[in-house]
């Protein structure tokens, strides 16, 4: 007879199968959902920053704007924007659209709301997965409790047969 597996459950038992489902399926799925949610929240934060920066530019009513531009790999260059009344915004799928400042602010608000809803859906999905994990662990606890009762009753039965 084989001994217990590395996590203490008999090989090929219901407990081992449940444990494997939690470890190889549910926890892996939960991790990927949480990573996707965090990415959405990061993007949401970037649009809030963009909207706030656009509002500052709009309120300053500058006719020319100087800025540092990230050229990639955190390498920056000085840039001059001759007409800051319009802005090009990455709207997703590598598509860039030129907006007036007011249009860009409106777009950012809509995008923020969309990303917020998307993040909330992923949070709900993560909560459902956590609930499934808890349910499996509760079922495992109940199986172990029943096995202990069965072993105890068997021990009592064997003792009563010996007397």
Coordinates of N, CA, C and O in Angstrom, one line a residue:
X1 N 0.8 -1.2 0.0 CA 0.0 0.0 0.0 C 0.9 1.3 0.0 O 1.8 1.3 0.7
X2 N 0.5 2.2 -0.8 CA 1.3 3.4 -0.9 C 1.1 4.3 0.3 O 0.0 4.3 0.9
X3 N 2.1 5.1 0.7 CA 2.0 6.0 1.8 C 1.3 7.3 1.4 O 0.9 7.5 0.2
X4 N 1.1 8.2 2.3 CA 0.5 9.5 2.0 C 1.3 10.3 1.0 O 2.5 10.2 0.9
X5 N 0.6 11.1 0.2 CA 1.3 12.0 -0.8 C 2.0 13.1 0.0 O 1.9 13.2 1.2
X6 N 2.7 13.9 -0.8 CA 3.5 15.0 -0.2 C 2.6 16.0 0.6 O 3.1 16.7 1.5
X7 N 1.3 16.0 0.4 CA 0.5 16.9 1.2 C -0.3 16.2 2.3 O -1.2 16.8 2.9
X8 N 0.0 14.9 2.5 CA -0.6 14.2 3.6 C -1.8 13.4 3.3 O -2.4 12.8 4.2
X9 N -2.3 13.4 2.1 CA -3.5 12.7 1.8 C -3.2 11.4 1.1 O -2.2 11.3 0.3
X10 N -4.0 10.3 1.3 CA -3.7 9.1 0.6 C -3.8 9.2 -0.9 O -4.7 10.0 -1.3
X11 N -2.9 8.6 -1.6 CA -2.9 8.7 -3.1 C -4.3 8.3 -3.7 O -4.9 7.4 -3.2
X12 N -4.7 9.0 -4.7 CA -6.0 8.7 -5.4 C -7.2 8.8 -4.5 O -8.3 8.3 -4.9
X13 N -7.1 9.5 -3.4 CA -8.3 9.6 -2.5 C -9.1 10.8 -3.0 O -8.6 11.7 -3.7
X14 N -10.3 10.9 -2.5 CA -11.1 12.1 -2.8 C -10.4 13.4 -2.2 O -10.4 14.4 -2.9
X15 N -9.8 13.3 -1.1 CA -9.1 14.4 -0.5 C -8.0 14.9 -1.4 O -7.8 16.1 -1.6
X16 N -7.2 13.9 -1.9 CA -6.1 14.3 -2.8 C -6.7 14.9 -4.1 O -6.1 16.0 -4.6
X17 N -7.7 14.4 -4.6 CA -8.3 14.9 -5.9 C -8.8 16.3 -5.6 O -8.6 17.3 -6.4
X18 N -9.5 16.6 -4.5 CA -10.0 17.9 -4.2 C -8.9 18.9 -4.0 O -8.9 20.0 -4.5
X19 N -7.8 18.4 -3.3 CA -6.7 19.3 -3.0 C -6.0 19.7 -4.4 O -5.7 20.8 -4.6
X20 N -5.9 18.7 -5.3 CA -5.3 19.0 -6.6 C -6.2 20.0 -7.4 O -5.6 20.8 -8.1
X21 N -7.5 19.8 -7.3 CA -8.4 20.8 -8.0 C -8.1 22.2 -7.5 O -8.0 23.1 -8.3
X22 N -8.0 22.3 -6.2 CA -7.8 23.7 -5.6 C -6.4 24.2 -6.1 O -6.3 25.4 -6.5
X23 N -5.4 23.4 -6.0 CA -4.0 23.9 -6.3 C -3.8 24.1 -7.8 O -3.1 25.1 -8.1
X24 N -4.3 23.2 -8.6 CA -3.9 23.2 -10.0 C -4.9 24.0 -10.9 O -4.6 24.4 -12.0
X25 N -6.1 24.1 -10.4 CA -7.2 24.8 -11.2 C -7.6 26.1 -10.6 O -7.5 27.2 -11.1
X26 N -8.2 26.0 -9.4 CA -8.9 27.2 -8.8 C -7.9 28.2 -8.4 O -8.1 29.4 -8.7
X27 N -6.8 27.9 -7.8 CA -5.8 28.9 -7.4 C -5.1 29.5 -8.6 O -4.8 30.7 -8.6
X28 N -4.8 28.7 -9.6 CA -4.2 29.2 -10.8 C -5.1 30.2 -11.5 O -4.7 31.3 -12.0
X29 N -6.4 29.8 -11.6 CA -7.4 30.7 -12.2 C -7.6 32.0 -11.4 O -7.6 33.1 -12.0
X30 N -7.6 31.9 -10.1 CA -7.7 33.0 -9.2 C -6.6 34.0 -9.5 O -6.7 35.2 -9.6
X31 N -5.4 33.4 -9.5 CA -4.2 34.3 -9.8 C -4.3 35.0 -11.1 O -4.0 36.2 -11.1
X32 N -4.7 34.4 -12.1 CA -4.8 35.0 -13.4 C -5.9 36.1 -13.5 O -5.7 37.2 -14.1
X33 N -7.0 35.8 -12.8 CA -8.1 36.8 -12.7 C -7.6 38.0 -11.9 O -7.9 39.2 -12.3
X34 N -6.9 37.8 -10.8 CA -6.4 39.0 -10.0 C -5.4 39.8 -10.8 O -5.4 41.0 -10.7
X35 N -4.5 39.1 -11.6 CA -3.5 39.8 -12.4 C -4.2 40.6 -13.5 O -3.8 41.8 -13.7
X36 N -5.3 40.1 -14.1 CA -6.0 40.8 -15.1 C -6.7 42.0 -14.5 O -6.7 43.1 -15.1
X37 N -7.3 41.8 -13.3 CA -7.9 42.9 -12.6 C -7.0 44.0 -12.3 O -7.2 45.2 -12.5
X38 N -5.8 43.6 -11.8 CA -4.8 44.7 -11.4 C -4.3 45.4 -12.6 O -4.1 46.7 -12.6
X39 N -4.2 44.8 -13.8 CA -3.9 45.4 -15.0 C -4.9 46.4 -15.4 O -4.6 47.6 -15.8
X40 N -6.2 46.1 -15.3 CA -7.3 47.0 -15.6 C -7.3 48.2 -14.6 O -7.5 49.3 -15.1
X41 N -7.1 47.9 -13.3 CA -7.0 49.0 -12.4 C -5.8 50.0 -12.7 O -5.9 51.2 -12.5
X42 N -4.7 49.4 -13.1 CA -3.6 50.3 -13.5 C -3.9 51.1 -14.7 O -3.6 52.3 -14.7
X43 N -4.6 50.6 -15.7 CA -5.0 51.3 -16.9 C -6.0 52.4 -16.5 O -5.9 53.5 -16.9
X44 N -6.9 52.1 -15.6 CA -7.9 53.0 -15.1 C -7.2 54.2 -14.4 O -7.6 55.4 -14.7
X45 N -6.2 53.9 -13.6 CA -5.4 54.9 -13.0 C -4.7 55.9 -14.0 O -4.7 57.1 -13.8
X46 N -4.2 55.3 -15.0 CA -3.5 56.1 -16.1 C -4.5 57.0 -16.8 O -4.2 58.2 -17.1
X47 N -5.7 56.6 -17.0 CA -6.7 57.5 -17.6 C -7.1 58.6 -16.7 O -7.4 59.7 -17.1
X48 N -7.2 58.3 -15.4 CA -7.5 59.4 -14.4 C -6.4 60.4 -14.5 O -6.7 61.6 -14.5
X49 N -5.1 60.0 -14.4 CA -4.0 60.9 -14.5 C -4.0 61.7 -15.8 O -3.8 62.9 -15.8
X50 N -4.3 61.0 -16.9 CA -4.4 61.7 -18.2 C -5.5 62.8 -18.2 O -5.2 63.9 -18.6
X51 N -6.7 62.4 -17.7 CA -7.8 63.4 -17.6 C -7.4 64.6 -16.8 O -7.6 65.8 -17.1
X52 N -6.8 64.3 -15.6 CA -6.3 65.4 -14.7 C -5.3 66.3 -15.4 O -5.3 67.6 -15.3
X53 N -4.3 65.7 -16.1 CA -3.3 66.5 -16.8 C -3.9 67.3 -17.9 O -3.5 68.5 -18.1
X54 N -4.8 66.7 -18.7 CA -5.5 67.5 -19.7 C -6.3 68.7 -19.2 O -6.2 69.8 -19.7
X55 N -6.9 68.5 -18.0 CA -7.7 69.6 -17.4 C -6.7 70.7 -17.0 O -7.0 71.9 -17.1
X56 N -5.5 70.4 -16.5 CA -4.5 71.4 -16.1 C -4.1 72.2 -17.4 O -4.0 73.4 -17.3
X57 N -3.8 71.4 -18.4 CA -3.4 72.1 -19.7 C -4.5 73.0 -20.2 O -4.3 74.2 -20.6
X58 N -5.8 72.5 -20.1 CA -6.9 73.3 -20.6 C -7.1 74.6 -19.8 O -7.3 75.7 -20.3
X59 N -7.0 74.5 -18.5 CA -7.2 75.6 -17.6 C -6.0 76.6 -17.7 O -6.2 77.8 -17.5
X60 N -4.8 76.2 -18.1 CA -3.7 77.1 -18.1 C -3.8 78.0 -19.4 O -3.1 79.0 -19.5
X61 N -4.5 77.5 -20.4 CA -4.7 78.3 -21.6 C -3.4 78.7 -22.3 O -3.2 79.8 -22.8
X62 N -2.4 77.8 -22.2 CA -1.1 78.1 -22.8 C -1.2 78.0 -24.3 O -2.0 77.2 -24.9
X63 N -0.4 78.7 -25.0 CA -0.3 78.7 -26.5 C 0.8 77.8 -27.0 O 0.8 77.4 -28.1
X64 N 1.7 77.4 -26.0 CA 2.8 76.5 -26.3 C 3.1 75.7 -25.1 O 2.9 76.3 -24.0
X65 N 3.5 74.5 -25.2 CA 3.7 73.6 -24.0 C 5.0 72.9 -24.2 O 5.3 72.4 -25.2
X66 N 5.8 72.9 -23.1 CA 7.1 72.1 -23.1 C 6.9 71.0 -22.2 O 6.2 71.1 -21.1
X67 N 7.4 69.8 -22.6 CA 7.2 68.6 -21.8 C 8.3 67.6 -22.0 O 9.1 67.7 -23.0
X68 N 8.5 66.7 -21.1 CA 9.4 65.5 -21.3 C 8.5 64.4 -21.9 O 7.4 64.1 -21.4
X69 N 9.1 63.8 -22.9 CA 8.3 62.7 -23.6 C 9.1 61.4 -23.4 O 10.4 61.4 -23.7
X70 N 8.5 60.3 -23.0 CA 9.1 59.0 -22.8 C 9.2 58.4 -24.2 O 8.2 58.1 -24.8
X71 N 10.4 58.2 -24.7 CA 10.7 57.6 -26.0 C 10.7 56.1 -25.9 O 10.8 55.5 -27.0
X72 N 10.6 55.6 -24.8 CA 10.7 54.1 -24.6 C 11.8 53.8 -23.6 O 12.8 54.4 -23.6
X73 N 11.6 52.7 -22.9 CA 12.6 52.2 -21.9 C 13.1 53.3 -21.0 O 14.2 53.4 -20.6
X74 N 12.1 54.1 -20.6 CA 12.3 55.2 -19.6 C 13.4 56.2 -20.1 O 14.1 56.8 -19.3
X75 N 13.5 56.3 -21.4 CA 14.4 57.3 -22.0 C 13.6 58.5 -22.4 O 12.7 58.4 -23.3
X76 N 13.9 59.7 -21.9 CA 13.1 60.9 -22.1 C 13.8 61.9 -22.9 O 15.0 62.0 -22.9
X77 N 13.0 62.7 -23.6 CA 13.5 63.8 -24.4 C 12.6 65.0 -24.2 O 11.4 64.9 -24.0
X78 N 13.2 66.2 -24.3 CA 12.5 67.4 -24.2 C 11.6 67.6 -25.5 O 12.1 67.3 -26.6
X79 N 10.4 68.0 -25.4 CA 9.5 68.2 -26.5 C 8.7 69.6 -26.4 O 8.4 70.0 -25.2
X80 N 8.5 70.2 -27.5 CA 7.7 71.4 -27.5 C 6.4 71.1 -28.3 O 6.5 70.6 -29.4
X81 N 5.3 71.4 -27.7 CA 4.0 71.3 -28.3 C 3.5 72.7 -28.8 O 3.2 73.5 -27.9
X82 N 3.5 72.9 -30.1 CA 3.2 74.3 -30.5 C 1.7 74.6 -30.3 O 1.4 75.8 -30.2
X83 N 0.8 73.6 -30.4 CA -0.6 73.9 -30.2 C -1.2 72.9 -29.2 O -1.7 71.8 -29.6
X84 N -1.3 73.2 -27.9 CA -1.8 72.3 -26.9 C -3.3 72.2 -26.8 O -3.8 71.7 -25.9
X85 N -4.0 72.8 -27.8 CA -5.5 72.8 -27.8 C -6.0 71.4 -28.3 O -7.2 71.1 -28.2
X86 N -5.1 70.6 -28.9 CA -5.5 69.2 -29.3 C -4.5 68.2 -28.8 O -3.4 68.5 -28.5
X87 N -5.0 67.0 -28.6 CA -4.2 65.9 -28.0 C -4.5 64.6 -28.7 O -5.6 64.4 -29.1
X88 N -3.5 63.8 -28.9 CA -3.7 62.5 -29.5 C -3.7 61.5 -28.3 O -2.8 61.5 -27.5
X89 N -4.7 60.7 -28.3 CA -4.9 59.7 -27.2 C -5.0 58.3 -27.7 O -5.6 58.0 -28.7
X90 N -4.3 57.4 -27.0 CA -4.4 56.0 -27.3 C -5.7 55.5 -26.8 O -5.9 55.4 -25.6
X91 N -6.6 55.1 -27.8 CA -7.9 54.7 -27.4 C -8.0 53.1 -27.3 O -9.1 52.6 -27.0
X92 N -6.9 52.5 -27.5 CA -6.9 51.0 -27.3 C -6.6 50.3 -28.7 O -6.8 51.0 -29.7
X93 N -6.2 49.1 -28.6 CA -5.8 48.3 -29.8 C -4.8 49.1 -30.7 O -4.9 49.0 -31.9
X94 N -3.9 49.8 -30.1 CA -2.9 50.6 -30.7 C -3.5 51.7 -31.7 O -2.8 52.2 -32.6
X95 N -4.7 52.0 -31.4 CA -5.4 53.1 -32.2 C -5.3 54.4 -31.5 O -5.6 54.5 -30.3
X96 N -4.8 55.4 -32.2 CA -4.7 56.8 -31.6 C -5.6 57.7 -32.3 O -5.7 57.7 -33.6
X97 N -6.3 58.6 -31.5 CA -7.3 59.5 -32.1 C -6.9 60.9 -31.6 O -6.6 61.1 -30.4
X98 N -7.0 61.9 -32.5 CA -6.8 63.3 -32.1 C -8.1 63.9 -31.6 O -9.1 63.7 -32.2
X99 N -8.0 64.5 -30.4 CA -9.2 65.1 -29.8 C -8.9 66.5 -29.4 O -7.7 66.9 -29.2
X100 N -10.0 67.3 -29.3 CA -9.8 68.6 -28.6 C -9.7 68.2 -27.1 O -9.9 67.1 -26.7
X101 N -9.2 69.2 -26.3 CA -9.0 68.9 -24.9 C -10.4 68.4 -24.2 O -10.4 67.5 -23.4
X102 N -11.4 69.1 -24.6 CA -12.8 68.8 -24.0 C -13.2 67.4 -24.4 O -13.7 66.6 -23.6
X103 N -13.0 67.1 -25.7 CA -13.3 65.7 -26.2 C -12.5 64.6 -25.5 O -13.0 63.6 -25.1
X104 N -11.2 64.9 -25.3 CA -10.3 64.0 -24.6 C -10.7 63.7 -23.2 O -10.7 62.6 -22.7
X105 N -11.1 64.8 -22.5 CA -11.6 64.7 -21.1 C -12.8 63.8 -21.1 O -13.0 62.9 -20.2
X106 N -13.8 64.0 -22.0 CA -15.0 63.2 -22.1 C -14.7 61.8 -22.4 O -15.3 60.9 -21.8
X107 N -13.8 61.6 -23.3 CA -13.4 60.2 -23.6 C -12.8 59.5 -22.4 O -13.1 58.3 -22.1
X108 N -11.9 60.2 -21.7 CA -11.3 59.6 -20.5 C -12.3 59.2 -19.5 O -12.2 58.2 -18.9
X109 N -13.3 60.1 -19.3 CA -14.4 59.8 -18.3 C -15.1 58.5 -18.7 O -15.4 57.6 -17.8
X110 N -15.4 58.4 -20.0 CA -16.1 57.1 -20.4 C -15.2 55.9 -20.3 O -15.7 54.8 -19.9
X111 N -14.0 56.1 -20.7 CA -13.0 55.0 -20.6 C -12.8 54.5 -19.1 O -12.8 53.3 -18.8
X112 N -12.8 55.5 -18.2 CA -12.6 55.2 -16.8 C -13.8 54.4 -16.3 O -13.7 53.4 -15.6
X113 N -15.0 54.8 -16.7 CA -16.2 54.1 -16.3 C -16.2 52.7 -16.8 O -16.6 51.7 -16.1
X114 N -15.9 52.5 -18.1 CA -15.8 51.2 -18.7 C -14.8 50.3 -17.9 O -15.1 49.2 -17.6
X115 N -13.6 50.9 -17.7 CA -12.6 50.1 -17.0 C -13.0 49.8 -15.5 O -12.7 48.7 -15.0
X116 N -13.7 50.7 -14.9 CA -14.2 50.5 -13.5 C -15.1 49.3 -13.5 O -15.0 48.4 -12.7
X117 N -16.1 49.3 -14.5 CA -17.0 48.1 -14.5 C -16.3 46.8 -14.8 O -16.6 45.8 -14.2
X118 N -15.3 46.9 -15.7 CA -14.6 45.7 -16.1 C -13.8 45.2 -14.8 O -13.8 44.0 -14.6
X119 N -13.2 46.1 -14.1 CA -12.5 45.7 -12.9 C -13.4 45.1 -11.8 O -13.1 44.1 -11.1
X120 N -14.6 45.7 -11.7 CA -15.6 45.2 -10.7 C -16.0 43.8 -11.1 O -16.2 42.9 -10.2
X121 N -16.2 43.5 -12.4 CA -16.6 42.2 -12.8 C -15.5 41.2 -12.5 O -15.8 40.0 -12.1
X122 N -14.3 41.6 -12.7 CA -13.2 40.7 -12.4 C -13.1 40.4 -10.8 O -12.7 39.4 -10.4
X123 N -13.4 41.5 -10.1 CA -13.4 41.3 -8.6 C -14.5 40.4 -8.2 O -14.2 39.5 -7.3
X124 N -15.6 40.4 -8.8 CA -16.7 39.5 -8.5 C -16.3 38.1 -8.9 O -16.6 37.1 -8.1
X125 N -15.7 37.9 -10.1 CA -15.2 36.6 -10.5 C -14.2 36.0 -9.5 O -14.2 34.9 -9.1
X126 N -13.3 36.9 -9.0 CA -12.3 36.5 -8.0 C -13.0 36.0 -6.7 O -12.6 35.0 -6.1
X127 N -14.0 36.7 -6.3 CA -14.8 36.4 -5.1 C -15.5 35.0 -5.3 O -15.5 34.2 -4.4
X128 N -16.0 34.8 -6.5 CA -16.6 33.5 -6.8 C -15.6 32.4 -6.7 O -15.9 31.3 -6.1
X129 N -14.4 32.6 -7.2 CA -13.4 31.6 -7.2 C -13.0 31.3 -5.7 O -12.8 30.2 -5.3
X130 N -12.8 32.4 -5.0 CA -12.5 32.2 -3.5 C -13.6 31.4 -2.8 O -13.3 30.6 -1.9
X131 N -14.8 31.7 -3.1 CA -15.9 30.9 -2.5 C -15.9 29.5 -2.9 O -16.1 28.6 -2.1
X132 N -15.5 29.2 -4.2 CA -15.4 27.8 -4.6 C -14.2 27.1 -3.8 O -14.4 25.9 -3.4
X133 N -13.1 27.8 -3.7 CA -12.0 27.3 -2.9 C -12.4 26.9 -1.5 O -12.2 25.9 -0.9
X134 N -13.2 27.9 -0.9 CA -13.6 27.7 0.5 C -14.6 26.5 0.6 O -14.5 25.7 1.5
X135 N -15.5 26.4 -0.4 CA -16.4 25.3 -0.5 C -15.7 23.9 -0.6 O -16.0 23.0 0.1
X136 N -14.6 23.9 -1.4 CA -13.9 22.6 -1.5 C -13.2 22.3 -0.2 O -13.2 21.2 0.3
X137 N -12.6 23.3 0.4 CA -11.9 23.1 1.7 C -12.9 22.6 2.8 O -12.6 21.8 3.6
X138 N -14.1 23.2 2.8 CA -15.1 22.8 3.7 C -15.5 21.4 3.5 O -15.7 20.6 4.4
X139 N -15.7 21.0 2.2 CA -16.0 19.6 1.9 C -14.9 18.7 2.3 O -15.2 17.6 2.9
X140 N -13.6 19.1 2.1 CA -12.5 18.2 2.6 C -12.5 18.1 4.1 O -12.3 17.0 4.6
X141 N -12.8 19.2 4.8 CA -12.9 19.1 6.3 C -14.0 18.1 6.7 O -13.9 17.4 7.7
X142 N -15.2 18.2 6.0 CA -16.3 17.3 6.3 C -15.9 15.8 6.1 O -16.2 15.0 6.9
X143 N -15.2 15.6 5.0 CA -14.8 14.2 4.6 C -13.8 13.7 5.7 O -14.0 12.6 6.2
X144 N -12.9 14.6 6.1 CA -12.0 14.2 7.2 C -12.7 13.9 8.5 O -12.4 12.9 9.2
X145 N -13.7 14.8 8.8 CA -14.5 14.6 10.1 C -15.2 13.2 10.0 O -15.2 12.5 11.0
X146 N -15.8 12.9 8.9 CA -16.6 11.7 8.7 C -15.6 10.5 8.8 O -16.0 9.4 9.4
X147 N -14.4 10.6 8.2 CA -13.5 9.5 8.3 C -13.0 9.3 9.8 O -12.8 8.1 10.2
X148 N -12.9 10.4 10.5 CA -12.5 10.2 11.9 C -13.6 9.5 12.7 O -13.3 8.7 13.6
X149 N -14.8 9.9 12.5 CA -16.0 9.3 13.2 C -16.0 7.8 12.8 O -16.2 7.0 13.7
X150 N -15.8 7.5 11.5 CA -15.9 6.1 11.1 C -14.7 5.3 11.7 O -15.0 4.2 12.2
X151 N -13.5 5.9 11.8 CA -12.4 5.2 12.4 C -12.7 5.0 13.9 O -12.4 3.9 14.4
X152 N -13.2 6.0 14.5 CA -13.5 5.9 16.0 C -14.6 4.8 16.2 O -14.5 4.0 17.1
X153 N -15.7 4.8 15.4 CA -16.7 3.8 15.5 C -16.2 2.4 15.3 O -16.5 1.4 15.9
X154 N -15.3 2.3 14.3 CA -14.7 1.0 14.0 C -13.8 0.5 15.2 O -13.8 -0.7 15.5
X155 N -13.1 1.4 15.8 CA -12.3 1.1 16.9 C -13.1 0.6 18.1 O -12.8 -0.4 18.7
X156 N -14.3 1.3 18.3 CA -15.2 0.9 19.4 C -15.8 -0.4 19.1 O -15.9 -1.3 20.0
X157 N -16.1 -0.7 17.8 CA -16.7 -2.0 17.4 C -15.7 -3.1 17.7 O -16.1 -4.2 18.2
X158 N -14.4 -2.9 17.3 CA -13.4 -3.9 17.5 C -13.2 -4.1 19.0 O -13.0 -5.3 19.4
X159 N -13.2 -3.1 19.9 CA -13.0 -3.3 21.3 C -14.2 -4.1 21.9 O -14.0 -4.9 22.7
X160 N -15.4 -3.8 21.4 CA -16.6 -4.5 22.0 C -16.6 -5.9 21.5 O -17.0 -6.8 22.3
X161 N -16.0 -6.3 20.4 CA -15.9 -7.7 19.9 C -14.8 -8.4 20.7 O -14.9 -9.7 20.7
X162 N -13.8 -7.7 21.2 CA -12.7 -8.4 21.9 C -13.2 -8.8 23.4 O -12.6 -9.6 24.0
X163 N -14.2 -8.1 23.9 CA -14.6 -8.5 25.3 C -15.7 -9.5 25.3 O -16.2 -10.1 24.6

